[in-house]
XYZ file of C-alpha atoms in Angstrom:
260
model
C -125.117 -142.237 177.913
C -128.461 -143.679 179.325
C -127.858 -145.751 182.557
C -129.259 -148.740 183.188
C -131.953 -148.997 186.020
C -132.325 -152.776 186.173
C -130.756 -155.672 185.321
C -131.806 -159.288 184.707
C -128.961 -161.475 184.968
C -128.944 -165.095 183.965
C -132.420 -165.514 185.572
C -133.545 -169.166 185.233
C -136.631 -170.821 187.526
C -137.292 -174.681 188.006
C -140.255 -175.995 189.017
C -139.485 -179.668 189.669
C -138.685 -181.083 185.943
C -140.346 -178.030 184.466
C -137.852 -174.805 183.390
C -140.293 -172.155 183.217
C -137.557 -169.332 182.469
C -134.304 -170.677 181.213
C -131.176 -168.033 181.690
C -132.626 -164.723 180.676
C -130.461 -161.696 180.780
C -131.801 -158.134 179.642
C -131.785 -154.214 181.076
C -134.162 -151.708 180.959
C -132.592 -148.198 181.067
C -134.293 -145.274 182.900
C -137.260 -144.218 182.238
C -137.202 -146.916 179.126
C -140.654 -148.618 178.635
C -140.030 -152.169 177.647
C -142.225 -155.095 176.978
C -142.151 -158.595 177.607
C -144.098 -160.584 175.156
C -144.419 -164.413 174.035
C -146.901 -166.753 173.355
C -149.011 -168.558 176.049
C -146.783 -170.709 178.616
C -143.399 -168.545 177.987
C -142.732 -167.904 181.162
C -143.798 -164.097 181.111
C -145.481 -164.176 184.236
C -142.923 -166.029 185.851
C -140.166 -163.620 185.425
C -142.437 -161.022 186.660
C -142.706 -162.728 190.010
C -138.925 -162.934 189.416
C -137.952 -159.565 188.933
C -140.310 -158.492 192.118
C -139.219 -161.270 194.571
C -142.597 -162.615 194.736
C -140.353 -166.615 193.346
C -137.183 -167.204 194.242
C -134.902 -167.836 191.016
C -133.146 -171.258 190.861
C -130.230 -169.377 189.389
C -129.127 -165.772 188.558
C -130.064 -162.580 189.758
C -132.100 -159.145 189.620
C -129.877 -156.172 190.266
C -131.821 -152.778 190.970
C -129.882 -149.542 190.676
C -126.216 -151.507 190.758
C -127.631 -153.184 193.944
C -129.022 -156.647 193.906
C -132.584 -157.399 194.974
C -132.884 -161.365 194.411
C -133.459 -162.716 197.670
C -135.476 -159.482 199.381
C -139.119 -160.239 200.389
C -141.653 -158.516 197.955
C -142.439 -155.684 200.262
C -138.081 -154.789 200.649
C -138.385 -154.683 196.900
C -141.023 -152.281 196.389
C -140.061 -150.167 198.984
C -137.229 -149.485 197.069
C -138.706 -148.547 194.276
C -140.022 -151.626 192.056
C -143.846 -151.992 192.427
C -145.965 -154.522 190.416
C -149.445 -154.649 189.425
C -151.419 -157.973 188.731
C -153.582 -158.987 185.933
C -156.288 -159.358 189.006
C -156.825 -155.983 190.060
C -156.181 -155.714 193.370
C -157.935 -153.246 195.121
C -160.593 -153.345 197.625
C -164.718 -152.848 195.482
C -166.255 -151.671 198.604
C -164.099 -148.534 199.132
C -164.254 -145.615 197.196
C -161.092 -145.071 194.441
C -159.347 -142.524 196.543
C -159.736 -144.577 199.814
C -158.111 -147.029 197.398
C -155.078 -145.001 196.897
C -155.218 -143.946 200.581
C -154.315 -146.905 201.636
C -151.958 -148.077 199.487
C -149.493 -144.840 200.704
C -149.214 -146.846 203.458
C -146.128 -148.799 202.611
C -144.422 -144.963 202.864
C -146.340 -144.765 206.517
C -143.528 -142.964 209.036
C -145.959 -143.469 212.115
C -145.600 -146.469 214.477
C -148.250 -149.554 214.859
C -148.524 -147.730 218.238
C -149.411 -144.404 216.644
C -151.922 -145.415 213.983
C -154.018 -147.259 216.524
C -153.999 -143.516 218.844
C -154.290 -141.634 215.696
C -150.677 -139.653 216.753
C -150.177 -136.251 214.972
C -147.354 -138.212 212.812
C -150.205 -140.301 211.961
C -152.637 -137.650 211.507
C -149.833 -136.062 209.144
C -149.101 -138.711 207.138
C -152.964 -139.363 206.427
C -153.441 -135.776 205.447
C -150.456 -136.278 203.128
C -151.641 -139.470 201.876
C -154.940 -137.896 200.947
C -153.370 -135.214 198.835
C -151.019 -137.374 197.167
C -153.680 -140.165 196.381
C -156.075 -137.437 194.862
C -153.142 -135.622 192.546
C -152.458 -138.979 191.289
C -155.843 -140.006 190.452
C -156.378 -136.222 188.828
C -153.252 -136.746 187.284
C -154.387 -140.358 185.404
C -157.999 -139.200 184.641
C -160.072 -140.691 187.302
C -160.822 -137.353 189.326
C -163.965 -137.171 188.567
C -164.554 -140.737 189.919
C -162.454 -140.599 193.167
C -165.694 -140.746 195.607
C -167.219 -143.439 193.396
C -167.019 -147.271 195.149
C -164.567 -149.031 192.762
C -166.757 -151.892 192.739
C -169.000 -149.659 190.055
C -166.236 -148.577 187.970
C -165.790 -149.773 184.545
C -162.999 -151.864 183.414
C -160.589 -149.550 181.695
C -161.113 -147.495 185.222
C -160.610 -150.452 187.349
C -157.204 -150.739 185.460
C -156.252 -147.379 186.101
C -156.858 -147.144 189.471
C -154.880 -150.840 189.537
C -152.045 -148.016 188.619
C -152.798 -145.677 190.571
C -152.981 -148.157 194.121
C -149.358 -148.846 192.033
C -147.933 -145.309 192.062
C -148.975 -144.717 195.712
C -145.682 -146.736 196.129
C -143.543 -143.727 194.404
C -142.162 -146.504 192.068
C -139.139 -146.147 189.805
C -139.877 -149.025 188.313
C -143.619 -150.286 187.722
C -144.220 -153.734 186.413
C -147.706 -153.716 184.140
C -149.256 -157.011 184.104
C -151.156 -157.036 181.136
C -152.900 -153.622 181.349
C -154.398 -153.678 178.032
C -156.076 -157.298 178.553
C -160.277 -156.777 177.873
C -160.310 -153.757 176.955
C -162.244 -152.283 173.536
C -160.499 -149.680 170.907
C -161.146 -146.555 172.833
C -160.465 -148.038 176.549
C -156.961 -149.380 175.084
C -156.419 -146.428 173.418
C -156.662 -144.265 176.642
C -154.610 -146.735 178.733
C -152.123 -146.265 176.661
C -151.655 -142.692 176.745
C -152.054 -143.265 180.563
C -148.991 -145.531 180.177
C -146.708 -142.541 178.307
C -147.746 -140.273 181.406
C -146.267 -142.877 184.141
C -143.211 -142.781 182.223
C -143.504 -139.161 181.661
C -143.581 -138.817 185.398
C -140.047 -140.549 185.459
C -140.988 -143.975 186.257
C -139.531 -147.075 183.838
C -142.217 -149.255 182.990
C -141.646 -152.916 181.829
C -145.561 -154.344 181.330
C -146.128 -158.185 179.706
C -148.868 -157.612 176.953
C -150.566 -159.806 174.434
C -152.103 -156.774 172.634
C -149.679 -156.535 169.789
C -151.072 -153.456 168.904
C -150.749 -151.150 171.718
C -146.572 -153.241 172.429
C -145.404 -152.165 168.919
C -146.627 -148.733 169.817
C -145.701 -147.960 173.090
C -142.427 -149.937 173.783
C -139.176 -148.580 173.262
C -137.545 -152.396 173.133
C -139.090 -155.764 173.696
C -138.059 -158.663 175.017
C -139.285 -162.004 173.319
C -139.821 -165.386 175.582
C -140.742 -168.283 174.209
C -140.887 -171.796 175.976
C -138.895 -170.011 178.702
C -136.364 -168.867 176.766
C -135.076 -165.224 175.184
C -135.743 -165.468 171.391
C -134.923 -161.909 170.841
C -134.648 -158.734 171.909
C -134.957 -155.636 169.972
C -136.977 -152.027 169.220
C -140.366 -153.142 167.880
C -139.208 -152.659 163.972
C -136.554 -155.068 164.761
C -138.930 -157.423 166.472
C -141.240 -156.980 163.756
C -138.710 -158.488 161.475
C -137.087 -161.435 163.188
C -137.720 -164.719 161.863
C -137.402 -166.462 165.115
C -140.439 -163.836 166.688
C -142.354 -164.754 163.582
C -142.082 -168.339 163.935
C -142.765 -168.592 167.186
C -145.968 -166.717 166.552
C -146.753 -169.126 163.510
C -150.576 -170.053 163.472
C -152.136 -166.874 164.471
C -153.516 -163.750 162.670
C -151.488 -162.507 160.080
C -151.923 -158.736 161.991
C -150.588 -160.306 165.400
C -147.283 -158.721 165.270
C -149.076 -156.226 164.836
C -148.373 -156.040 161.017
């Protein structure tokens, strides 16, 4: 039997009169990769910032691993194992891509404040070992050959990756993909989403929001379906494909944006 990894129980979010999400409940089992879809204003984003403690629900909960995790800061949270990405890449253009990474192994730092400012041999250690591990995962999801490059002249489908890489510096079991397809052509979708497969293939569960119906109905091994805050459905994407209430909320757009 597959075990779940996470749990979203009777999450709901107020904003003053507004209900953004309204009493969603899914799981994602291990090393599952679901997606979140819906049309603008669902409330995709919001349960994102739910699920990774970055909002505070106005009900329900998150539970990680049988443990809850509604109510830890963001940082608790991903040093635990569930690490988000952002639709704004966040990484720093004037460093190079590994620097990038670098840095971002710092959450998993074992020196003191005390000995990173005297450069302590447990500091010296853990920036030798950051430095490997930052380079085999930026080998390992194609960018290699652009490691020494400033990320400020990398193209976009790069930029995205390395937005995944800074991610997997955290040694997430679950990553959260915000919208890692968004402006990207054929090809540069094409090869983000084989670089998707390969997190999971490294044992991490990915749950990613998308509007590129395309590259959902191909990768996703169940979606979820918000619309106006609310769960519509939930199902494998030939389920999804199918439902009447998925279609209907999508009414008014291409005829191929289920991805028909």
């Amino acid at each position: 039997m597959t075990l779940a990894i996470l749990e979203v129980q009777g999450i709901t979010k107020r904003f003053g009169g507004l209900t953004a999400v309204n009493d969603v409940s899914f799981v994602v089992e291990k090393e599952a990769i679901l997606s979140v879809i819906g049309p603008n204003g669902a409330g995709k984003s919001t349960l994102f910032k739910l699920i990774s403690s970055f909002l505070p629900p106005t009900f329900g909960q998150v539970s990680y691993e049988g443990h809850r995790i509604t109510g830890l800061s963001p940082h608790e949270v991903a040093r635990r194992g569930v690490v988000r990405t952002f639709q704004e890449t966040s990484i720093f253009k004037e460093m190079t891509a590994l620097q990038n990474v670098v840095v971002a192994h710092h959450l998993r730092c074992r020196a003191s404040s005390f000995g990173l400012y005297f450069s302590s041999a447990t500091a010296r250690a853990d920036e030798e070992r950051f430095r490997k591990s930052a380079t085999e995962i930026l080998v390992y999801l194609g960018l290699g050959p652009v490691k020494n490059a400033l990320a400020r002249n990398l193209p976009h489908g790069h930029l995205r990756a390395l937005g995944i890489a800074v991610a997997m510096a955290a040694e997430p079991k679950v990553l959260l993909l915000d919208e890692p397809f968004a402006g990207m052509n054929i090809e540069e979708t094409e090869a983000a989403v084989k670089l998707v497969r390969g997190v999971r293939e490294r044992g991490v569960t990915v749950i990613l929001v998308e509007h590129d119906m395309s590259a959902v109905m191909r990768i996703s091994d169940r979606i979820v379906v918000l619309n106006f805050g609310i769960k519509i459905a939930e199902g494998t994407p030939a389920e999804i494909q199918k439902n009447e209430a998925v279609i209907e909320a999508y009414l008014g757009r291409a005829d191929d944006e289920l991805g028909h």
